[in-house]
Short mmCIF file of C-alpha atoms in Angstrom, two decimals:
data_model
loop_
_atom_site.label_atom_id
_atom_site.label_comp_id
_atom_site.label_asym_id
_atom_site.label_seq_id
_atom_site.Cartn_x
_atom_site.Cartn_y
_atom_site.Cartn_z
CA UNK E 21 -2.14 -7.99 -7.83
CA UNK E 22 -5.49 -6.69 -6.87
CA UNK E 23 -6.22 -6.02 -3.31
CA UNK E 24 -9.09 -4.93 -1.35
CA UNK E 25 -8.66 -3.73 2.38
CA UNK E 26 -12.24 -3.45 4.89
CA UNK E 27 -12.74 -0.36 6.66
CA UNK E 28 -9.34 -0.27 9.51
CA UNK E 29 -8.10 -3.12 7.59
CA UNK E 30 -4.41 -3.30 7.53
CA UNK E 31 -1.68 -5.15 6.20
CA UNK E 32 0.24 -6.04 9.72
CA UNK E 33 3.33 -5.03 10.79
CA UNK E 34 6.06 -2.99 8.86
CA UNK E 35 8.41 -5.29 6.63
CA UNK E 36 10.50 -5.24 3.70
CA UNK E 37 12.26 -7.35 0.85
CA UNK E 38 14.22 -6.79 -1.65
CA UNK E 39 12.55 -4.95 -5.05
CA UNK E 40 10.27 -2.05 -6.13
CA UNK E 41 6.51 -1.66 -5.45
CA UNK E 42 4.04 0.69 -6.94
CA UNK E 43 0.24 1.01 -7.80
CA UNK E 44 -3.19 2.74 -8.12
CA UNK E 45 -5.44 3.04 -5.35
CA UNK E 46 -9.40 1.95 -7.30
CA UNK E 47 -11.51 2.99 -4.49
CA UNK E 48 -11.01 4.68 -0.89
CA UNK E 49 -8.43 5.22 1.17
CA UNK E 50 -5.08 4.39 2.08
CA UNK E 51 -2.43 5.45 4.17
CA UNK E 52 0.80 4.04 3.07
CA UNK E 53 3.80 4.30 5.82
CA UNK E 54 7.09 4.16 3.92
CA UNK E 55 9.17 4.39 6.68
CA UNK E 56 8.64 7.39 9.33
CA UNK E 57 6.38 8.93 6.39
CA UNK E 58 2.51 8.42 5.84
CA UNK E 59 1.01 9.01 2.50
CA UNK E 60 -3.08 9.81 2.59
CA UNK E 61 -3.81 8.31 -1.02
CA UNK E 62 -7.07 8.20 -2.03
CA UNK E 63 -8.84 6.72 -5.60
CA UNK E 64 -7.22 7.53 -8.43
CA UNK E 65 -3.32 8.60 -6.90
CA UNK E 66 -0.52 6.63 -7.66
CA UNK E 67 2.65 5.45 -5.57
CA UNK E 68 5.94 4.02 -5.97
CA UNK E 69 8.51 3.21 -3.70
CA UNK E 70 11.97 0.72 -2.91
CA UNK E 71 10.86 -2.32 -0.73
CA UNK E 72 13.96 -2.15 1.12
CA UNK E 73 12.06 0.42 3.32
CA UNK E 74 10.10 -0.75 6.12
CA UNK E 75 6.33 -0.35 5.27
CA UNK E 76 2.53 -0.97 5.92
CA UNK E 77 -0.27 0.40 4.47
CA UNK E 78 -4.06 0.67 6.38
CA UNK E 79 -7.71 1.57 5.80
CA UNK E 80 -8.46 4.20 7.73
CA UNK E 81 -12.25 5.65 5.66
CA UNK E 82 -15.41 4.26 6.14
CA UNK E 83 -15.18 2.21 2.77
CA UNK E 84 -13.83 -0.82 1.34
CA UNK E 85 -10.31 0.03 -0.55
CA UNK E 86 -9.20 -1.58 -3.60
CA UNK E 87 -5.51 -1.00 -4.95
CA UNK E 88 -3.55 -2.80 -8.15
CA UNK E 89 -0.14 -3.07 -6.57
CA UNK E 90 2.91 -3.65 -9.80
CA UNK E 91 5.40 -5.79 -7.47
CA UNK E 92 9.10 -6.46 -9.01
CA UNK E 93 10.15 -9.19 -8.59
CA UNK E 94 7.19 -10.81 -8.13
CA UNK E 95 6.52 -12.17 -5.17
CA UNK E 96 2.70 -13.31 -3.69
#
């Protein structure tokens, strides 16, 4: 699943499910809160991480962001 997020784009609220989710962040910036922990990834880092932890990820740079997220099971 390809995803792009505007400059302070975010992706609402913290939630969970049930599964794994990792990825690639393309281009910019993300901040990815797992929990009570924020990640600053930026293009080219990787991340993987249980869904059964609350979490949200946002656009904080200046820049559109574009991450492939790997989502097991799939779910869209």
């Amino acid at each position: 699943l390809l995803t792009t997020m505007q400059p302070g784009g975010e992706s609402g609220p913290p939630y969970s499910r049930n599964g794994e989710e990792g990825g690639l962040v393309l281009d910019g910036i993300m901040d990815l809160q797992i929990g009570d922990r924020v990640h600053r990834l930026e293009a080219g880092d990787s991340f993987t991480f249980s869904s059964t932890e609350q979490h949200r990820c946002t656009n904080p740079g200046e820049t559109t962001t574009r991450v492939l997220w790997v989502v097991s099971p799939p779910s869209y």
